[in-house]
Amino acid sequence: MSRIPLIAGNWKMHKTLSATRTLLGELQTAVADVDSVEVAVAPPFTALAAAVETLRGGSIRTGAQNMNEAEEGAFTGEISPVMLTDVGVNFVILGHSERRALYGEDDELVGRKVNTALAHDLVPYLCCGETQGEREAGTTEAVVSRQLLAGLAGVQADQAASLVVAYEPVWAIGTGLTATPEQAQQVHASIRALLAERFGESVAQSIRIQYGGSVKPGNAAELMAQPDIDGALVGGASLDAASFAGIVRATAAAGS
Ligand code: PGA
């Protein structure tokens, strides 16, 4: 089964409104002729409306970087799924390692958010990944499967085909260290096997599994050439149109 690769930019806490419009304008031009790769961006909450407006009518998708699991309520500083669909976004990144490590999000909370996102027709990009210590201890696959099983608790097979999994080794995020294509493929294959056990083989074959962690134009092609790597979640290199477009182009070339 061929899956359309998905390259998504996680802008984290970067870009003002004017910088968002500038970057997206440049990006639209830079990837206009690429149609074999799906492209998505996750700007900060304050720039989502501007991003949706700038990208209207085009093929680049807009998503959020986080979301509360409730529809509304007394949750100071939080953003609900209703607010995200109202602004016109299409997906939401959930369980990013920075949310887990810096803001105390645990597997169960991430699972509740995934179910809420699906109930509101937002595509969850469910993040997972081991720390350096967990890799050295040989527990990578155990950690990733624990995160995924909890993150997907309650999700039905017919909802699962649309979701996206992002495997991001914590030691590779923002560090310049990247998993080798072989290391990444090994974990991706184990994730696909877990998805097949959980949802059946045909659903597992349709779920896209992105790699994340210091993806750059120079290392994207060899990662994307792996059979179970279906795209990338890109942090730092997504903040510049030329480097992000370079990753999109390398991905298109790897698939052709
Ligand atoms: P990075 O971030 O590309 O800057 O390593 C990836 C991520 O955190 O999603």
CSV table of C-alpha atoms and ligand atoms in Angstrom, one decimal:
chain,number,residue,atom,x,y,z
A,1,MET,CA,0.0,0.0,0.0
A,2,SER,CA,1.5,3.4,-0.9
A,3,ARG,CA,1.1,6.1,1.7
A,4,ILE,CA,1.5,9.8,0.6
A,5,PRO,CA,4.4,11.1,2.6
A,6,LEU,CA,3.5,13.9,5.1
A,7,ILE,CA,6.0,16.6,5.9
A,8,ALA,CA,4.8,18.8,8.8
A,9,GLY,CA,6.5,21.8,10.4
A,10,ASN,CA,6.3,22.2,14.2
A,11,TRP,CA,7.1,25.9,14.7
A,12,LYS,CA,7.0,25.6,18.5
A,13,MET,CA,7.1,29.1,20.1
A,14,HIS,CA,8.3,30.9,17.0
A,15,LYS,CA,6.9,33.5,14.6
A,16,THR,CA,4.8,36.6,15.0
A,17,LEU,CA,1.8,37.3,12.7
A,18,SER,CA,3.8,39.2,10.1
A,19,ALA,CA,6.6,36.5,10.2
A,20,THR,CA,3.9,33.8,9.7
A,21,ARG,CA,2.5,35.5,6.6
A,22,THR,CA,5.9,36.0,5.2
A,23,LEU,CA,7.1,32.4,5.8
A,24,LEU,CA,3.9,30.9,4.4
A,25,GLY,CA,4.0,33.1,1.3
A,26,GLU,CA,7.5,31.9,0.6
A,27,LEU,CA,6.7,28.3,1.4
A,28,GLN,CA,3.7,28.3,-0.9
A,29,THR,CA,5.9,29.5,-3.8
A,30,ALA,CA,8.7,27.1,-2.9
A,31,VAL,CA,6.6,23.9,-2.9
A,32,ALA,CA,4.0,24.9,-5.5
A,33,ASP,CA,5.2,22.4,-8.1
A,34,VAL,CA,5.4,19.4,-5.6
A,35,ASP,CA,2.3,17.3,-5.6
A,36,SER,CA,3.5,13.9,-4.4
A,37,VAL,CA,4.0,15.1,-0.8
A,38,GLU,CA,1.5,16.4,1.7
A,39,VAL,CA,2.7,19.5,3.4
A,40,ALA,CA,1.5,20.8,6.8
A,41,VAL,CA,2.4,23.6,9.3
A,42,ALA,CA,1.7,24.0,13.0
A,43,PRO,CA,2.2,27.7,13.9
A,44,PRO,CA,1.6,28.9,17.5
A,45,PHE,CA,-2.0,29.5,18.5
A,46,THR,CA,-1.8,33.3,18.0
A,47,ALA,CA,-0.9,32.8,14.3
A,48,LEU,CA,-3.4,30.0,13.4
A,49,ALA,CA,-6.1,32.3,12.0
A,50,ALA,CA,-3.6,34.2,9.9
A,51,ALA,CA,-2.1,30.9,8.7
A,52,VAL,CA,-5.5,29.5,7.7
A,53,GLU,CA,-6.3,32.8,5.9
A,54,THR,CA,-2.9,32.9,4.1
A,55,LEU,CA,-3.2,29.2,3.0
A,56,ARG,CA,-6.9,29.3,2.0
A,57,GLY,CA,-7.4,27.6,-1.4
A,58,GLY,CA,-4.0,25.9,-1.4
A,59,SER,CA,-3.0,22.4,-0.4
A,60,ILE,CA,-0.8,23.1,2.7
A,61,ARG,CA,-2.6,22.1,5.9
A,62,THR,CA,-2.7,24.0,9.1
A,63,GLY,CA,-2.7,22.5,12.6
A,64,ALA,CA,-2.1,23.3,16.3
A,65,GLN,CA,0.7,22.2,18.5
A,66,ASN,CA,-1.5,21.2,21.5
A,67,MET,CA,-5.1,21.2,22.7
A,68,ASN,CA,-7.1,20.8,25.9
A,69,GLU,CA,-9.2,17.6,26.1
A,70,ALA,CA,-12.3,19.6,27.2
A,71,GLU,CA,-14.7,21.5,24.9
A,72,GLU,CA,-14.9,24.5,27.3
A,73,GLY,CA,-14.6,25.4,30.9
A,74,ALA,CA,-12.6,27.2,33.6
A,75,PHE,CA,-9.1,26.2,32.3
A,76,THR,CA,-7.1,29.4,32.2
A,77,GLY,CA,-4.7,29.6,29.4
A,78,GLU,CA,-6.0,26.6,27.5
A,79,ILE,CA,-7.3,26.1,24.0
A,80,SER,CA,-10.2,23.7,23.2
A,81,PRO,CA,-10.9,21.5,20.1
A,82,VAL,CA,-14.0,23.6,19.4
A,83,MET,CA,-11.8,26.7,19.1
A,84,LEU,CA,-9.4,24.9,16.8
A,85,THR,CA,-12.1,23.7,14.4
A,86,ASP,CA,-13.7,27.1,14.6
A,87,VAL,CA,-10.5,28.7,13.4
A,88,GLY,CA,-10.3,26.2,10.5
A,89,VAL,CA,-7.4,24.0,11.5
A,90,ASN,CA,-7.2,20.4,10.3
A,91,PHE,CA,-4.8,18.6,12.7
A,92,VAL,CA,-3.3,18.8,16.2
A,93,ILE,CA,0.1,17.6,17.5
A,94,LEU,CA,-0.4,15.7,20.7
A,95,GLY,CA,2.0,14.3,23.3
A,96,HIS,CA,5.1,16.1,21.9
A,97,SER,CA,8.1,15.3,24.2
A,98,GLU,CA,8.4,18.9,25.2
A,99,ARG,CA,4.8,18.8,26.5
A,100,ARG,CA,5.5,15.6,28.3
A,101,ALA,CA,8.9,16.7,29.8
A,102,LEU,CA,8.2,20.4,30.5
A,103,TYR,CA,4.5,20.4,31.2
A,104,GLY,CA,3.9,17.1,32.9
A,105,GLU,CA,1.7,15.5,30.2
A,106,ASP,CA,1.4,11.8,30.9
A,107,ASP,CA,0.3,8.9,28.6
A,108,GLU,CA,-3.2,8.9,29.9
A,109,LEU,CA,-3.8,12.6,29.4
A,110,VAL,CA,-2.4,12.3,25.8
A,111,GLY,CA,-4.8,9.4,25.2
A,112,ARG,CA,-7.8,11.5,26.3
A,113,LYS,CA,-6.7,14.3,24.0
A,114,VAL,CA,-6.4,11.9,21.0
A,115,ASN,CA,-10.0,10.7,21.6
A,116,THR,CA,-11.2,14.3,21.9
A,117,ALA,CA,-9.4,15.3,18.7
A,118,LEU,CA,-10.9,12.4,16.7
A,119,ALA,CA,-14.4,13.3,18.1
A,120,HIS,CA,-13.9,16.8,16.7
A,121,ASP,CA,-12.6,15.7,13.3
A,122,LEU,CA,-9.1,16.9,14.0
A,123,VAL,CA,-6.3,14.6,12.8
A,124,PRO,CA,-4.2,13.7,15.8
A,125,TYR,CA,-0.4,13.6,15.2
A,126,LEU,CA,0.4,11.4,18.2
A,127,CYS,CA,4.1,11.8,19.3
A,128,CYS,CA,6.2,9.1,20.9
A,129,GLY,CA,9.9,8.5,21.5
A,130,GLU,CA,12.5,7.4,24.0
A,131,THR,CA,15.1,9.4,25.9
A,132,GLN,CA,18.8,8.8,25.6
A,133,GLY,CA,18.8,6.9,28.8
A,134,GLU,CA,15.9,4.7,27.7
A,135,ARG,CA,17.7,3.9,24.5
A,136,GLU,CA,20.9,3.0,26.3
A,137,ALA,CA,18.9,0.8,28.7
A,138,GLY,CA,17.5,-1.1,25.7
A,139,THR,CA,13.9,-0.1,26.4
A,140,THR,CA,13.2,2.0,23.3
A,141,GLU,CA,10.5,-0.3,21.9
A,142,ALA,CA,8.9,-0.9,25.4
A,143,VAL,CA,8.7,2.9,26.0
A,144,VAL,CA,7.3,3.6,22.5
A,145,SER,CA,4.7,0.8,22.7
A,146,ARG,CA,3.6,2.0,26.2
A,147,GLN,CA,3.2,5.5,24.9
A,148,LEU,CA,1.2,4.4,21.9
A,149,LEU,CA,-1.1,1.9,23.6
A,150,ALA,CA,-2.1,4.5,26.2
A,151,GLY,CA,-2.3,7.2,23.6
A,152,LEU,CA,-4.6,5.1,21.4
A,153,ALA,CA,-6.7,3.7,24.3
A,154,GLY,CA,-10.4,3.7,23.3
A,155,VAL,CA,-9.7,4.5,19.6
A,156,GLN,CA,-11.7,2.4,17.2
A,157,ALA,CA,-10.2,0.8,14.0
A,158,ASP,CA,-12.4,2.9,11.8
A,159,GLN,CA,-11.1,6.1,13.4
A,160,ALA,CA,-7.5,5.0,13.3
A,161,ALA,CA,-6.8,5.1,9.6
A,162,SER,CA,-6.7,8.9,9.5
A,163,LEU,CA,-4.4,9.4,12.4
A,164,VAL,CA,-0.7,10.1,12.2
A,165,VAL,CA,2.1,8.8,14.5
A,166,ALA,CA,5.3,10.8,14.9
A,167,TYR,CA,8.3,8.8,16.2
A,168,GLU,CA,10.7,11.4,17.7
A,169,PRO,CA,13.6,10.1,19.7
A,170,VAL,CA,14.0,12.7,22.4
A,171,TRP,CA,17.8,12.7,22.1
A,172,ALA,CA,17.5,13.7,18.5
A,173,ILE,CA,15.1,16.7,19.0
A,174,GLY,CA,16.9,20.0,18.5
A,175,THR,CA,20.3,18.5,19.1
A,176,GLY,CA,21.6,18.0,15.6
A,177,LEU,CA,21.8,14.2,16.3
A,178,THR,CA,19.6,12.1,14.0
A,179,ALA,CA,18.7,8.5,14.3
A,180,THR,CA,20.3,6.6,11.5
A,181,PRO,CA,17.9,5.4,8.8
A,182,GLU,CA,18.3,1.9,10.1
A,183,GLN,CA,17.7,2.8,13.7
A,184,ALA,CA,14.6,4.8,12.7
A,185,GLN,CA,13.3,2.1,10.4
A,186,GLN,CA,13.6,-0.5,13.1
A,187,VAL,CA,11.4,1.5,15.5
A,188,HIS,CA,8.9,2.4,12.7
A,189,ALA,CA,8.5,-1.3,11.8
A,190,SER,CA,7.8,-2.1,15.4
A,191,ILE,CA,5.2,0.7,15.6
A,192,ARG,CA,3.5,-0.6,12.4
A,193,ALA,CA,3.4,-4.1,14.0
A,194,LEU,CA,1.8,-2.7,17.1
A,195,LEU,CA,-0.7,-0.8,15.0
A,196,ALA,CA,-1.5,-4.0,13.1
A,197,GLU,CA,-2.1,-5.9,16.4
A,198,ARG,CA,-4.3,-3.1,17.7
A,199,PHE,CA,-6.3,-2.2,14.5
A,200,GLY,CA,-5.6,-4.9,11.9
A,201,GLU,CA,-3.1,-5.1,9.1
A,202,SER,CA,-5.0,-3.0,6.5
A,203,VAL,CA,-5.6,0.0,8.9
A,204,ALA,CA,-1.9,-0.3,10.0
A,205,GLN,CA,-0.8,-0.1,6.4
A,206,SER,CA,-2.7,3.2,5.9
A,207,ILE,CA,-1.4,5.0,9.0
A,208,ARG,CA,1.4,7.4,8.3
A,209,ILE,CA,4.4,7.2,10.7
A,210,GLN,CA,6.6,10.3,10.6
A,211,TYR,CA,10.1,10.5,11.9
A,212,GLY,CA,11.2,13.6,13.8
A,213,GLY,CA,14.4,14.8,15.3
A,214,SER,CA,16.9,17.1,13.5
A,215,VAL,CA,15.5,16.4,10.1
A,216,LYS,CA,17.3,18.6,7.5
A,217,PRO,CA,17.4,18.9,3.7
A,218,GLY,CA,20.7,16.9,3.8
A,219,ASN,CA,19.4,13.9,5.8
A,220,ALA,CA,15.8,13.7,4.7
A,221,ALA,CA,16.2,11.6,1.6
A,222,GLU,CA,17.9,8.6,3.2
A,223,LEU,CA,15.3,8.6,6.1
A,224,MET,CA,12.3,8.9,3.7
A,225,ALA,CA,13.6,6.0,1.6
A,226,GLN,CA,13.0,3.6,4.5
A,227,PRO,CA,9.8,1.5,3.9
A,228,ASP,CA,8.0,2.4,7.2
A,229,ILE,CA,9.0,6.1,7.3
A,230,ASP,CA,6.2,8.1,5.8
A,231,GLY,CA,7.3,11.7,6.3
A,232,ALA,CA,8.8,13.9,9.0
A,233,LEU,CA,7.8,16.2,11.8
A,234,VAL,CA,10.3,19.0,11.5
A,235,GLY,CA,11.1,21.6,14.2
A,236,GLY,CA,14.1,24.0,13.6
A,237,ALA,CA,14.4,23.4,9.8
A,238,SER,CA,10.7,24.3,9.3
A,239,LEU,CA,11.3,27.9,10.4
A,240,ASP,CA,12.9,28.8,7.1
A,241,ALA,CA,11.1,28.4,3.8
A,242,ALA,CA,14.2,27.2,1.8
A,243,SER,CA,15.2,24.5,4.3
A,244,PHE,CA,11.6,23.3,4.8
A,245,ALA,CA,11.0,23.2,1.1
A,246,GLY,CA,14.4,21.4,0.7
A,247,ILE,CA,13.0,18.6,3.0
A,248,VAL,CA,9.8,18.4,1.0
A,249,ARG,CA,11.7,18.2,-2.3
A,250,ALA,CA,14.1,15.5,-0.9
A,251,THR,CA,11.0,13.5,0.2
A,252,ALA,CA,9.4,13.8,-3.3
A,253,ALA,CA,12.7,12.7,-4.9
A,254,ALA,CA,13.0,9.7,-2.5
A,255,GLY,CA,9.6,8.5,-3.4
A,256,SER,CA,9.9,8.8,-7.2
B,1,PGA,P1,13.8,19.4,15.5
B,1,PGA,O1,12.4,19.3,16.3
B,1,PGA,O2,13.6,19.2,14.0
B,1,PGA,O3,14.2,20.9,15.8
B,1,PGA,O4,14.8,18.5,16.1
B,1,PGA,C1,11.5,18.2,15.9
B,1,PGA,C2,10.3,18.3,16.8
B,1,PGA,O5,10.4,18.6,18.0
B,1,PGA,O6,9.2,18.0,16.3
